[in-house]
PDB file of C-alpha atoms in Angstrom:
ATOM      1  CA  MET F   1     -70.450   4.484  -7.660  1.00 40.00           C
ATOM      2  CA  VAL F   2     -67.799   6.907  -9.504  1.00 44.00           C
ATOM      3  CA  ASP F   3     -69.607   8.396 -12.392  1.00 46.00           C
ATOM      4  CA  VAL F   4     -67.544   7.859 -15.270  1.00 47.00           C
ATOM      5  CA  VAL F   5     -69.373   9.879 -17.588  1.00 42.00           C
ATOM      6  CA  GLU F   6     -68.686  12.824 -16.156  1.00 44.00           C
ATOM      7  CA  ILE F   7     -64.864  11.841 -15.746  1.00 47.00           C
ATOM      8  CA  GLU F   8     -64.794  11.295 -19.479  1.00 46.00           C
ATOM      9  CA  ARG F   9     -66.827  14.595 -20.610  1.00 40.00           C
ATOM     10  CA  THR F  10     -64.671  17.058 -18.502  1.00 40.00           C
ATOM     11  CA  ASP F  11     -61.154  15.303 -19.777  1.00 45.00           C
ATOM     12  CA  ARG F  12     -61.953  15.166 -23.207  1.00 49.00           C
ATOM     13  CA  SER F  13     -61.489  18.585 -24.213  1.00 51.00           C
ATOM     14  CA  SER F  14     -57.891  19.418 -25.347  1.00 57.00           C
ATOM     15  CA  SER F  15     -58.885  23.007 -23.645  1.00 61.00           C
ATOM     16  CA  ALA F  16     -60.414  21.609 -20.661  1.00 65.00           C
ATOM     17  CA  PRO F  17     -58.079  22.136 -17.227  1.00 75.00           C
ATOM     18  CA  LEU F  18     -56.093  19.614 -16.149  1.00 87.00           C
ATOM     19  CA  ARG F  19     -57.196  17.605 -12.882  1.00 91.00           C
ATOM     20  CA  LYS F  20     -54.846  17.071  -9.887  1.00 92.00           C
ATOM     21  CA  ASN F  21     -57.254  15.763  -7.327  1.00 93.00           C
ATOM     22  CA  TRP F  22     -57.867  11.925  -8.677  1.00 96.00           C
ATOM     23  CA  GLU F  23     -58.781   9.818  -6.268  1.00 96.00           C
ATOM     24  CA  ARG F  24     -58.064   6.159  -5.834  1.00 95.00           C
ATOM     25  CA  ALA F  25     -61.879   4.965  -6.416  1.00 96.00           C
ATOM     26  CA  GLU F  26     -61.689   7.158  -9.669  1.00 96.00           C
ATOM     27  CA  ALA F  27     -58.804   5.601 -10.795  1.00 97.00           C
ATOM     28  CA  GLU F  28     -59.861   2.159  -9.965  1.00 97.00           C
ATOM     29  CA  ALA F  29     -62.955   2.861 -11.731  1.00 97.00           C
ATOM     30  CA  LEU F  30     -61.272   3.760 -14.946  1.00 97.00           C
ATOM     31  CA  TYR F  31     -58.879   0.738 -14.797  1.00 98.00           C
ATOM     32  CA  ASN F  32     -61.633  -1.558 -14.505  1.00 98.00           C
ATOM     33  CA  LEU F  33     -63.710  -0.504 -16.997  1.00 98.00           C
ATOM     34  CA  PRO F  34     -64.698  -2.767 -19.880  1.00 98.00           C
ATOM     35  CA  PHE F  35     -61.890  -2.878 -22.277  1.00 98.00           C
ATOM     36  CA  ALA F  36     -63.584  -1.531 -25.244  1.00 97.00           C
ATOM     37  CA  ASP F  37     -64.867   1.516 -23.253  1.00 98.00           C
ATOM     38  CA  LEU F  38     -61.539   1.767 -21.558  1.00 98.00           C
ATOM     39  CA  MET F  39     -59.632   1.953 -25.006  1.00 98.00           C
ATOM     40  CA  PHE F  40     -62.466   4.394 -26.495  1.00 98.00           C
ATOM     41  CA  GLN F  41     -62.419   6.798 -24.075  1.00 97.00           C
ATOM     42  CA  ALA F  42     -58.464   6.657 -23.523  1.00 98.00           C
ATOM     43  CA  GLN F  43     -58.436   6.849 -27.710  1.00 97.00           C
ATOM     44  CA  GLY F  44     -60.835  10.116 -27.774  1.00 97.00           C
ATOM     45  CA  ILE F  45     -58.707  11.751 -25.273  1.00 97.00           C
ATOM     46  CA  HIS F  46     -55.382  11.221 -27.027  1.00 97.00           C
ATOM     47  CA  ARG F  47     -57.059  12.292 -30.276  1.00 97.00           C
ATOM     48  CA  ALA F  48     -58.053  15.581 -28.679  1.00 96.00           C
ATOM     49  CA  ASN F  49     -54.495  16.278 -27.506  1.00 96.00           C
ATOM     50  CA  PHE F  50     -51.924  14.473 -30.079  1.00 96.00           C
ATOM     51  CA  ASN F  51     -51.580  13.518 -33.519  1.00 95.00           C
ATOM     52  CA  PRO F  52     -52.872   9.733 -33.317  1.00 94.00           C
ATOM     53  CA  ASN F  53     -50.714   8.858 -36.273  1.00 95.00           C
ATOM     54  CA  HIS F  54     -47.474   9.984 -34.882  1.00 95.00           C
ATOM     55  CA  VAL F  55     -44.762   8.800 -31.894  1.00 94.00           C
ATOM     56  CA  GLU F  56     -41.822  10.562 -30.843  1.00 92.00           C
ATOM     57  CA  THR F  57     -38.725   8.998 -30.910  1.00 89.00           C
ATOM     58  CA  ALA F  58     -35.465   9.605 -28.414  1.00 88.00           C
ATOM     59  CA  SER F  59     -32.434   8.187 -27.382  1.00 89.00           C
ATOM     60  CA  LEU F  60     -30.912   7.280 -24.499  1.00 90.00           C
ATOM     61  CA  LEU F  61     -27.079   7.022 -23.658  1.00 92.00           C
ATOM     62  CA  SER F  62     -25.178   6.317 -20.235  1.00 92.00           C
ATOM     63  CA  ILE F  63     -22.508   8.816 -19.798  1.00 94.00           C
ATOM     64  CA  LYS F  64     -21.425   7.532 -16.875  1.00 93.00           C
ATOM     65  CA  THR F  65     -22.097   3.889 -15.733  1.00 90.00           C
ATOM     66  CA  GLY F  66     -22.316   1.907 -12.659  1.00 87.00           C
ATOM     67  CA  GLY F  67     -21.127   2.513  -9.070  1.00 87.00           C
ATOM     68  CA  CYS F  68     -24.217   4.097  -7.941  1.00 90.00           C
ATOM     69  CA  PRO F  69     -24.267   4.658  -3.969  1.00 91.00           C
ATOM     70  CA  GLU F  70     -28.182   4.104  -3.965  1.00 92.00           C
ATOM     71  CA  ASP F  71     -29.953   0.637  -3.201  1.00 91.00           C
ATOM     72  CA  CYS F  72     -32.585   0.393  -6.079  1.00 91.00           C
ATOM     73  CA  GLY F  73     -33.283  -3.356  -5.831  1.00 89.00           C
ATOM     74  CA  TYR F  74     -34.205  -3.230  -9.457  1.00 90.00           C
ATOM     75  CA  CYS F  75     -30.793  -1.678 -10.664  1.00 89.00           C
ATOM     76  CA  SER F  76     -27.740  -3.315 -12.531  1.00 87.00           C
ATOM     77  CA  GLN F  77     -25.987  -0.051 -11.354  1.00 86.00           C
ATOM     78  CA  SER F  78     -26.184  -0.241  -7.763  1.00 87.00           C
ATOM     79  CA  ALA F  79     -23.140  -0.700  -5.782  1.00 87.00           C
ATOM     80  CA  HIS F  80     -24.659  -2.418  -3.193  1.00 90.00           C
ATOM     81  CA  TYR F  81     -25.026  -5.416  -5.756  1.00 85.00           C
ATOM     82  CA  ASP F  82     -22.908  -8.150  -7.675  1.00 84.00           C
ATOM     83  CA  THR F  83     -24.240  -7.735 -11.063  1.00 83.00           C
ATOM     84  CA  GLY F  84     -21.350  -7.971 -13.235  1.00 82.00           C
ATOM     85  CA  LEU F  85     -21.283  -4.431 -14.474  1.00 80.00           C
ATOM     86  CA  LYS F  86     -18.338  -2.744 -14.195  1.00 85.00           C
ATOM     87  CA  ALA F  87     -17.814   1.124 -13.319  1.00 86.00           C
ATOM     88  CA  THR F  88     -16.876   3.538 -15.411  1.00 88.00           C
ATOM     89  CA  ARG F  89     -15.964   7.483 -15.595  1.00 91.00           C
ATOM     90  CA  LEU F  90     -17.800  10.018 -17.267  1.00 94.00           C
ATOM     91  CA  MET F  91     -17.721  10.161 -20.750  1.00 94.00           C
ATOM     92  CA  PRO F  92     -15.434  12.860 -22.852  1.00 95.00           C
ATOM     93  CA  ARG F  93     -17.892  15.525 -24.231  1.00 95.00           C
ATOM     94  CA  ASP F  94     -16.931  14.769 -27.663  1.00 95.00           C
ATOM     95  CA  GLU F  95     -17.738  11.154 -27.622  1.00 94.00           C
ATOM     96  CA  VAL F  96     -21.220  12.352 -25.976  1.00 95.00           C
ATOM     97  CA  VAL F  97     -21.955  14.104 -28.891  1.00 96.00           C
ATOM     98  CA  ALA F  98     -20.653  11.952 -31.714  1.00 94.00           C
ATOM     99  CA  VAL F  99     -23.489   9.360 -30.026  1.00 92.00           C
ATOM    100  CA  ALA F 100     -26.114  12.175 -30.198  1.00 93.00           C
ATOM    101  CA  GLN F 101     -25.539  12.835 -33.603  1.00 93.00           C
ATOM    102  CA  ARG F 102     -25.653   9.222 -34.746  1.00 89.00           C
ATOM    103  CA  ALA F 103     -28.788   8.909 -32.877  1.00 89.00           C
ATOM    104  CA  LYS F 104     -30.190  12.358 -34.843  1.00 90.00           C
ATOM    105  CA  ASP F 105     -29.074  10.620 -38.096  1.00 88.00           C
ATOM    106  CA  ALA F 106     -31.258   7.575 -37.054  1.00 83.00           C
ATOM    107  CA  GLY F 107     -34.474   9.266 -36.503  1.00 83.00           C
ATOM    108  CA  ALA F 108     -34.052  10.423 -32.667  1.00 87.00           C
ATOM    109  CA  THR F 109     -35.363  13.985 -31.698  1.00 89.00           C
ATOM    110  CA  ARG F 110     -34.765  13.718 -28.421  1.00 92.00           C
ATOM    111  CA  PHE F 111     -31.169  12.841 -26.308  1.00 94.00           C
ATOM    112  CA  CYS F 112     -31.282  11.662 -22.772  1.00 93.00           C
ATOM    113  CA  MET F 113     -27.872  11.220 -21.074  1.00 94.00           C
ATOM    114  CA  ALA F 114     -27.965   9.505 -17.918  1.00 94.00           C
ATOM    115  CA  ALA F 115     -25.133   9.250 -15.228  1.00 94.00           C
ATOM    116  CA  ALA F 116     -25.376   6.784 -11.959  1.00 91.00           C
ATOM    117  CA  TRP F 117     -24.903   9.094  -9.697  1.00 93.00           C
ATOM    118  CA  ARG F 118     -26.725   9.672  -6.203  1.00 92.00           C
ATOM    119  CA  THR F 119     -26.499  13.565  -6.519  1.00 94.00           C
ATOM    120  CA  PRO F 120     -23.683  15.210  -9.114  1.00 95.00           C
ATOM    121  CA  LYS F 121     -20.885  17.181  -8.001  1.00 93.00           C
ATOM    122  CA  ASP F 122     -20.169  20.898  -8.875  1.00 90.00           C
ATOM    123  CA  ARG F 123     -17.178  19.471 -11.187  1.00 90.00           C
ATOM    124  CA  ASP F 124     -19.079  16.898 -12.918  1.00 94.00           C
ATOM    125  CA  LEU F 125     -22.137  19.249 -13.576  1.00 96.00           C
ATOM    126  CA  ASP F 126     -19.773  21.324 -15.424  1.00 95.00           C
ATOM    127  CA  GLN F 127     -19.147  18.915 -17.612  1.00 96.00           C
ATOM    128  CA  VAL F 128     -22.363  17.941 -18.114  1.00 97.00           C
ATOM    129  CA  CYS F 129     -23.887  21.192 -18.516  1.00 97.00           C
ATOM    130  CA  ASP F 130     -21.044  21.578 -21.517  1.00 96.00           C
ATOM    131  CA  MET F 131     -22.630  18.326 -22.697  1.00 97.00           C
ATOM    132  CA  VAL F 132     -26.177  19.719 -22.958  1.00 97.00           C
ATOM    133  CA  SER F 133     -24.959  22.975 -25.071  1.00 97.00           C
ATOM    134  CA  ALA F 134     -23.199  20.962 -27.390  1.00 96.00           C
ATOM    135  CA  VAL F 135     -26.102  18.375 -27.969  1.00 96.00           C
ATOM    136  CA  LYS F 136     -28.604  21.432 -28.334  1.00 95.00           C
ATOM    137  CA  GLY F 137     -26.449  22.868 -30.972  1.00 95.00           C
ATOM    138  CA  LEU F 138     -26.881  19.815 -33.001  1.00 95.00           C
ATOM    139  CA  GLY F 139     -30.729  20.649 -33.074  1.00 94.00           C
ATOM    140  CA  MET F 140     -32.129  17.887 -30.504  1.00 94.00           C
ATOM    141  CA  GLU F 141     -33.976  18.193 -27.578  1.00 94.00           C
ATOM    142  CA  THR F 142     -31.968  17.604 -24.519  1.00 96.00           C
ATOM    143  CA  CYS F 143     -32.899  15.515 -21.267  1.00 96.00           C
ATOM    144  CA  VAL F 144     -30.867  14.250 -18.534  1.00 97.00           C
ATOM    145  CA  THR F 145     -30.896  12.257 -15.431  1.00 95.00           C
ATOM    146  CA  LEU F 146     -28.310  12.743 -12.829  1.00 96.00           C
ATOM    147  CA  GLY F 147     -29.994  11.796  -9.356  1.00 95.00           C
ATOM    148  CA  MET F 148     -30.765  14.347  -6.977  1.00 96.00           C
ATOM    149  CA  LEU F 149     -30.708  18.001  -7.491  1.00 97.00           C
ATOM    150  CA  THR F 150     -30.430  21.242  -5.488  1.00 96.00           C
ATOM    151  CA  PRO F 151     -32.144  24.513  -6.695  1.00 97.00           C
ATOM    152  CA  LYS F 152     -28.992  25.643  -7.597  1.00 97.00           C
ATOM    153  CA  GLN F 153     -28.068  22.660  -9.782  1.00 97.00           C
ATOM    154  CA  ALA F 154     -31.628  22.812 -11.571  1.00 97.00           C
ATOM    155  CA  GLU F 155     -30.626  26.484 -12.175  1.00 97.00           C
ATOM    156  CA  ARG F 156     -27.340  25.588 -13.920  1.00 97.00           C
ATOM    157  CA  LEU F 157     -28.625  22.999 -15.999  1.00 97.00           C
ATOM    158  CA  SER F 158     -31.662  25.323 -17.217  1.00 97.00           C
ATOM    159  CA  ASP F 159     -28.922  27.812 -17.981  1.00 96.00           C
ATOM    160  CA  ALA F 160     -27.243  25.256 -20.300  1.00 96.00           C
ATOM    161  CA  GLY F 161     -30.436  24.879 -22.151  1.00 96.00           C
ATOM    162  CA  LEU F 162     -31.597  21.761 -20.636  1.00 97.00           C
ATOM    163  CA  ASP F 163     -34.985  20.915 -22.119  1.00 97.00           C
ATOM    164  CA  PHE F 164     -36.122  17.667 -19.804  1.00 97.00           C
ATOM    165  CA  TYR F 165     -34.910  16.297 -16.516  1.00 98.00           C
ATOM    166  CA  ASN F 166     -35.692  12.677 -15.945  1.00 96.00           C
ATOM    167  CA  HIS F 167     -36.428  11.701 -12.232  1.00 97.00           C
ATOM    168  CA  ASN F 168     -38.846   8.649 -11.805  1.00 96.00           C
ATOM    169  CA  VAL F 169     -40.843   8.184  -8.675  1.00 97.00           C
ATOM    170  CA  ASP F 170     -40.507   4.494  -9.585  1.00 95.00           C
ATOM    171  CA  THR F 171     -44.130   2.920  -8.130  1.00 96.00           C
ATOM    172  CA  SER F 172     -46.756   3.755  -5.660  1.00 97.00           C
ATOM    173  CA  PRO F 173     -45.819   5.573  -1.952  1.00 96.00           C
ATOM    174  CA  GLU F 174     -47.185   2.395  -0.355  1.00 96.00           C
ATOM    175  CA  HIS F 175     -44.581   0.284  -2.567  1.00 96.00           C
ATOM    176  CA  TYR F 176     -41.589   2.549  -2.549  1.00 96.00           C
ATOM    177  CA  ASP F 177     -39.956   1.204   0.740  1.00 94.00           C
ATOM    178  CA  LYS F 178     -39.577  -2.284  -0.622  1.00 95.00           C
ATOM    179  CA  ILE F 179     -37.767  -1.336  -3.371  1.00 94.00           C
ATOM    180  CA  ILE F 180     -35.155   1.670  -2.380  1.00 95.00           C
ATOM    181  CA  THR F 181     -34.293   2.580   1.190  1.00 95.00           C
ATOM    182  CA  THR F 182     -31.193   5.172   0.411  1.00 94.00           C
ATOM    183  CA  ARG F 183     -32.986   7.825  -1.062  1.00 92.00           C
ATOM    184  CA  THR F 184     -37.051   8.826   0.454  1.00 95.00           C
ATOM    185  CA  LEU F 185     -40.355   9.049  -2.110  1.00 96.00           C
ATOM    186  CA  GLN F 186     -39.905  13.038  -0.817  1.00 96.00           C
ATOM    187  CA  ASP F 187     -36.372  13.265  -1.981  1.00 96.00           C
ATOM    188  CA  ARG F 188     -37.405  12.553  -5.392  1.00 96.00           C
ATOM    189  CA  ILE F 189     -40.653  14.708  -5.161  1.00 97.00           C
ATOM    190  CA  ASP F 190     -38.250  17.829  -3.900  1.00 97.00           C
ATOM    191  CA  THR F 191     -36.046  17.176  -6.789  1.00 97.00           C
ATOM    192  CA  LEU F 192     -38.959  17.092  -9.292  1.00 97.00           C
ATOM    193  CA  ALA F 193     -39.782  20.531  -7.446  1.00 97.00           C
ATOM    194  CA  HIS F 194     -36.607  22.252  -8.088  1.00 98.00           C
ATOM    195  CA  VAL F 195     -36.440  21.107 -11.817  1.00 97.00           C
ATOM    196  CA  ARG F 196     -40.085  22.597 -12.126  1.00 97.00           C
ATOM    197  CA  ASP F 197     -39.232  25.790 -10.621  1.00 97.00           C
ATOM    198  CA  ALA F 198     -36.023  26.289 -12.680  1.00 97.00           C
ATOM    199  CA  GLY F 199     -38.100  26.155 -15.509  1.00 97.00           C
ATOM    200  CA  ILE F 200     -36.986  22.824 -16.984  1.00 98.00           C
ATOM    201  CA  LYS F 201     -40.050  20.349 -18.179  1.00 97.00           C
ATOM    202  CA  VAL F 202     -40.324  16.848 -15.957  1.00 98.00           C
ATOM    203  CA  CYS F 203     -39.812  13.280 -17.134  1.00 97.00           C
ATOM    204  CA  CYS F 204     -41.112  11.238 -14.589  1.00 97.00           C
ATOM    205  CA  GLY F 205     -42.746   7.808 -14.238  1.00 97.00           C
ATOM    206  CA  GLY F 206     -42.341   3.985 -12.715  1.00 96.00           C
ATOM    207  CA  ILE F 207     -41.473   0.651 -13.395  1.00 96.00           C
ATOM    208  CA  ILE F 208     -43.760  -2.346 -13.276  1.00 96.00           C
ATOM    209  CA  GLY F 209     -43.264  -5.985 -12.593  1.00 95.00           C
ATOM    210  CA  MET F 210     -41.263  -5.207  -9.830  1.00 95.00           C
ATOM    211  CA  GLY F 211     -43.734  -7.445  -7.690  1.00 94.00           C
ATOM    212  CA  GLU F 212     -46.363  -4.934  -7.088  1.00 96.00           C
ATOM    213  CA  GLN F 213     -49.829  -5.022  -7.292  1.00 95.00           C
ATOM    214  CA  VAL F 214     -52.195  -3.582  -9.627  1.00 97.00           C
ATOM    215  CA  GLU F 215     -53.366  -0.680  -6.705  1.00 97.00           C
ATOM    216  CA  ASP F 216     -49.651   0.382  -6.792  1.00 97.00           C
ATOM    217  CA  ARG F 217     -49.334   0.847 -10.365  1.00 97.00           C
ATOM    218  CA  LEU F 218     -52.591   3.070  -9.915  1.00 98.00           C
ATOM    219  CA  GLY F 219     -50.909   4.649  -7.146  1.00 97.00           C
ATOM    220  CA  MET F 220     -47.488   5.494  -9.168  1.00 98.00           C
ATOM    221  CA  LEU F 221     -50.291   7.171 -11.678  1.00 98.00           C
ATOM    222  CA  MET F 222     -51.935   8.999  -8.909  1.00 98.00           C
ATOM    223  CA  LEU F 223     -49.169  10.350  -7.596  1.00 97.00           C
ATOM    224  CA  LEU F 224     -48.033  11.495 -10.885  1.00 98.00           C
ATOM    225  CA  ALA F 225     -51.393  13.158 -11.946  1.00 98.00           C
ATOM    226  CA  ASN F 226     -51.447  15.042  -8.765  1.00 97.00           C
ATOM    227  CA  LEU F 227     -48.572  16.592  -8.723  1.00 97.00           C
ATOM    228  CA  PRO F 228     -48.640  20.296  -8.907  1.00 95.00           C
ATOM    229  CA  SER F 229     -47.758  20.029 -12.456  1.00 96.00           C
ATOM    230  CA  HIS F 230     -48.215  16.870 -14.576  1.00 97.00           C
ATOM    231  CA  PRO F 231     -45.168  15.745 -16.242  1.00 97.00           C
ATOM    232  CA  GLU F 232     -44.777  16.545 -19.878  1.00 97.00           C
ATOM    233  CA  SER F 233     -43.082  13.213 -20.225  1.00 96.00           C
ATOM    234  CA  VAL F 234     -44.074   9.814 -18.185  1.00 97.00           C
ATOM    235  CA  PRO F 235     -41.909   6.681 -19.364  1.00 96.00           C
ATOM    236  CA  ILE F 236     -43.687   3.626 -18.324  1.00 96.00           C
ATOM    237  CA  ASN F 237     -40.865   0.686 -17.680  1.00 93.00           C
ATOM    238  CA  LEU F 238     -41.068  -2.963 -17.776  1.00 92.00           C
ATOM    239  CA  TRP F 239     -38.557  -4.066 -15.471  1.00 88.00           C
ATOM    240  CA  ASN F 240     -35.639  -5.857 -16.846  1.00 85.00           C
ATOM    241  CA  GLU F 241     -34.249  -9.142 -15.671  1.00 83.00           C
ATOM    242  CA  VAL F 242     -31.073  -8.340 -13.827  1.00 85.00           C
ATOM    243  CA  LYS F 243     -28.868 -10.561 -12.144  1.00 85.00           C
ATOM    244  CA  GLY F 244     -28.134 -10.442  -8.802  1.00 89.00           C
ATOM    245  CA  VAL F 245     -30.709  -7.667  -7.424  1.00 92.00           C
ATOM    246  CA  PRO F 246     -33.188  -8.325  -5.084  1.00 91.00           C
ATOM    247  CA  VAL F 247     -36.318  -8.079  -7.114  1.00 91.00           C
ATOM    248  CA  ASN F 248     -35.661 -10.766  -8.884  1.00 88.00           C
ATOM    249  CA  ASP F 249     -37.129 -12.681  -5.797  1.00 89.00           C
ATOM    250  CA  THR F 250     -40.382 -10.794  -6.419  1.00 92.00           C
ATOM    251  CA  ALA F 251     -40.747 -10.065 -10.356  1.00 89.00           C
ATOM    252  CA  GLU F 252     -43.193 -11.023 -12.009  1.00 91.00           C
ATOM    253  CA  ARG F 253     -44.113  -9.996 -15.908  1.00 91.00           C
ATOM    254  CA  PRO F 254     -47.214  -8.048 -16.118  1.00 93.00           C
ATOM    255  CA  ASP F 255     -50.146  -9.649 -17.850  1.00 95.00           C
ATOM    256  CA  PRO F 256     -49.925  -7.822 -21.238  1.00 96.00           C
ATOM    257  CA  ILE F 257     -53.720  -6.301 -21.134  1.00 97.00           C
ATOM    258  CA  ALA F 258     -53.427  -5.070 -17.842  1.00 97.00           C
ATOM    259  CA  LEU F 259     -50.344  -3.251 -19.114  1.00 97.00           C
ATOM    260  CA  VAL F 260     -52.673  -1.682 -22.196  1.00 98.00           C
ATOM    261  CA  ARG F 261     -54.958  -0.908 -19.284  1.00 98.00           C
ATOM    262  CA  LEU F 262     -52.366   0.864 -17.274  1.00 98.00           C
ATOM    263  CA  VAL F 263     -51.459   2.954 -20.531  1.00 98.00           C
ATOM    264  CA  ALA F 264     -54.947   3.704 -21.037  1.00 98.00           C
ATOM    265  CA  THR F 265     -55.478   4.930 -17.615  1.00 98.00           C
ATOM    266  CA  ALA F 266     -52.386   6.921 -17.678  1.00 98.00           C
ATOM    267  CA  ARG F 267     -53.467   8.440 -21.127  1.00 98.00           C
ATOM    268  CA  ILE F 268     -56.777   9.925 -19.496  1.00 98.00           C
ATOM    269  CA  MET F 269     -55.719  11.083 -15.961  1.00 98.00           C
ATOM    270  CA  MET F 270     -52.654  12.805 -17.472  1.00 98.00           C
ATOM    271  CA  PRO F 271     -54.287  13.859 -20.885  1.00 97.00           C
ATOM    272  CA  LYS F 272     -51.364  16.371 -22.412  1.00 97.00           C
ATOM    273  CA  SER F 273     -48.245  14.535 -20.854  1.00 97.00           C
ATOM    274  CA  VAL F 274     -46.530  11.923 -23.445  1.00 97.00           C
ATOM    275  CA  VAL F 275     -46.710   8.743 -22.533  1.00 97.00           C
ATOM    276  CA  ARG F 276     -43.693   6.771 -23.440  1.00 95.00           C
ATOM    277  CA  LEU F 277     -43.026   3.226 -23.678  1.00 94.00           C
ATOM    278  CA  SER F 278     -39.935   2.480 -22.285  1.00 90.00           C
ATOM    279  CA  ALA F 279     -37.288  -0.189 -21.091  1.00 86.00           C
ATOM    280  CA  GLY F 280     -38.559  -3.671 -21.693  1.00 87.00           C
ATOM    281  CA  ARG F 281     -39.774  -3.393 -25.255  1.00 88.00           C
ATOM    282  CA  GLN F 282     -37.930  -5.949 -26.315  1.00 86.00           C
ATOM    283  CA  TYR F 283     -40.492  -8.034 -24.025  1.00 87.00           C
ATOM    284  CA  MET F 284     -43.688  -7.000 -25.750  1.00 92.00           C
ATOM    285  CA  THR F 285     -44.746  -8.174 -29.377  1.00 94.00           C
ATOM    286  CA  ASP F 286     -45.738  -5.765 -32.040  1.00 94.00           C
ATOM    287  CA  GLU F 287     -49.533  -6.590 -31.362  1.00 97.00           C
ATOM    288  CA  LEU F 288     -48.718  -5.577 -27.481  1.00 96.00           C
ATOM    289  CA  GLN F 289     -47.117  -2.289 -28.605  1.00 96.00           C
ATOM    290  CA  ALA F 290     -49.621  -1.736 -30.848  1.00 97.00           C
ATOM    291  CA  MET F 291     -52.309  -1.815 -28.528  1.00 97.00           C
ATOM    292  CA  CYS F 292     -50.410   0.442 -26.381  1.00 97.00           C
ATOM    293  CA  PHE F 293     -50.393   3.310 -29.014  1.00 97.00           C
ATOM    294  CA  LEU F 294     -54.057   2.749 -29.487  1.00 97.00           C
ATOM    295  CA  ALA F 295     -54.359   3.417 -25.606  1.00 98.00           C
ATOM    296  CA  GLY F 296     -52.263   6.390 -25.754  1.00 97.00           C
ATOM    297  CA  ALA F 297     -48.829   5.883 -25.802  1.00 97.00           C
ATOM    298  CA  ASN F 298     -47.114   8.062 -28.129  1.00 95.00           C
ATOM    299  CA  SER F 299     -43.062   7.973 -27.269  1.00 94.00           C
ATOM    300  CA  ILE F 300     -40.270   5.293 -27.762  1.00 91.00           C
ATOM    301  CA  PHE F 301     -36.446   5.090 -26.990  1.00 85.00           C
ATOM    302  CA  ILE F 302     -34.915   3.711 -30.376  1.00 80.00           C
ATOM    303  CA  GLY F 303     -31.666   2.540 -30.413  1.00 70.00           C
ATOM    304  CA  ASP F 304     -30.038  -1.616 -29.556  1.00 58.00           C
ATOM    305  CA  VAL F 305     -29.122  -0.403 -25.761  1.00 54.00           C
ATOM    306  CA  LEU F 306     -31.109   1.497 -23.174  1.00 51.00           C
ATOM    307  CA  LEU F 307     -28.484   2.515 -20.171  1.00 52.00           C
ATOM    308  CA  THR F 308     -27.239  -1.352 -19.591  1.00 53.00           C
ATOM    309  CA  THR F 309     -30.301  -3.275 -21.193  1.00 55.00           C
ATOM    310  CA  LYS F 310     -31.655  -4.141 -24.606  1.00 57.00           C
ATOM    311  CA  ASN F 311     -33.798  -2.516 -26.956  1.00 60.00           C
ATOM    312  CA  PRO F 312     -35.662  -3.230 -29.711  1.00 61.00           C
ATOM    313  CA  GLN F 313     -33.575  -3.371 -32.961  1.00 69.00           C
ATOM    314  CA  ARG F 314     -33.793  -0.130 -34.948  1.00 73.00           C
ATOM    315  CA  ASP F 315     -35.416  -2.293 -38.120  1.00 80.00           C
ATOM    316  CA  ARG F 316     -37.817  -3.555 -36.138  1.00 86.00           C
ATOM    317  CA  ASP F 317     -39.062  -0.561 -35.025  1.00 85.00           C
ATOM    318  CA  ALA F 318     -39.064   1.292 -38.244  1.00 86.00           C
ATOM    319  CA  ASP F 319     -41.269  -1.744 -40.097  1.00 89.00           C
ATOM    320  CA  LEU F 320     -43.884  -2.000 -37.085  1.00 91.00           C
ATOM    321  CA  LEU F 321     -44.381   1.643 -37.088  1.00 91.00           C
ATOM    322  CA  ASP F 322     -44.660   1.646 -41.260  1.00 92.00           C
ATOM    323  CA  ARG F 323     -47.403  -1.404 -40.841  1.00 94.00           C
ATOM    324  CA  LEU F 324     -49.111   0.739 -38.423  1.00 95.00           C
ATOM    325  CA  GLY F 325     -49.291   3.979 -40.247  1.00 94.00           C
ATOM    326  CA  ILE F 326     -47.366   5.423 -37.562  1.00 94.00           C
ATOM    327  CA  THR F 327     -44.836   8.322 -38.578  1.00 88.00           C
ATOM    328  CA  SER F 328     -41.823   9.321 -36.886  1.00 82.00           C
ATOM    329  CA  ARG F 329     -38.211  10.504 -38.048  1.00 57.00           C
ATOM    330  CA  LEU F 330     -37.028   6.440 -38.098  1.00 42.00           C
ATOM    331  CA  ALA F 331     -37.256   6.640 -41.912  1.00 39.00           C
TER     332      ALA F 331
END
């Protein structure tokens, strides 16, 4: 039997070394703890590393939408599927900066820019680097997700002042090839290494509700927690319904308690990472979001749209956080 007491003792301290050798039996033991015990342990670790009454607020903009050559089976932007989405060109810099300013005025502290590419071309990267520098000039943290990067491309983004690079692993190693065939999991891990080597912080998580099993969700957490360095941000996305993509045939909305258990397990396994409730919050009740915050989630995206999917209205978020006594820059 896994000694859960030992896990709690070694991981609770904010100064304890971060573990990167999690085994399957340990992850399963944590996830399957009696709910009150799991929440108690996760909340203790959360409090040792973060202000439990504060959430980080970020905003996400699609700066180049659709036409992606990857065949990710969940994605509205893949050129492989007829999702009704029209591909667009890269947005002009001034338009992006204007959106970032509005996001800052609405309370966002981090601005994330996403482009539907397999990998950026050098001429496009020139423009993105210019955007990054301009958004940094507004006093915001910056994040981009552009697909796979070479070491040189990661260095260029670092030189532009980029704070975070998002590149999700999406699911477990065992489930990965059921979702994507045009990009290997190792491709993703290589990009994460290039980003880390360039001195950029990593934002990396995945998606649940695509038809994977609980063991796949835990496998995804193990993959992240056993990386050479834990991601500074770990987004947990609920799959959004998208017409015309293969995941429609396998998707199943996760049980709410299962979602809370996953957030709590992520908090314990990656105690210093910011755990973000990302896509799919429009499907979550206020009570479910509150339980996720209690389990250790401490970041959300604000704004009515995330890339091509809906997000809760700003007023709803502000009202919920106010009722919970959670601070942010929404007010």
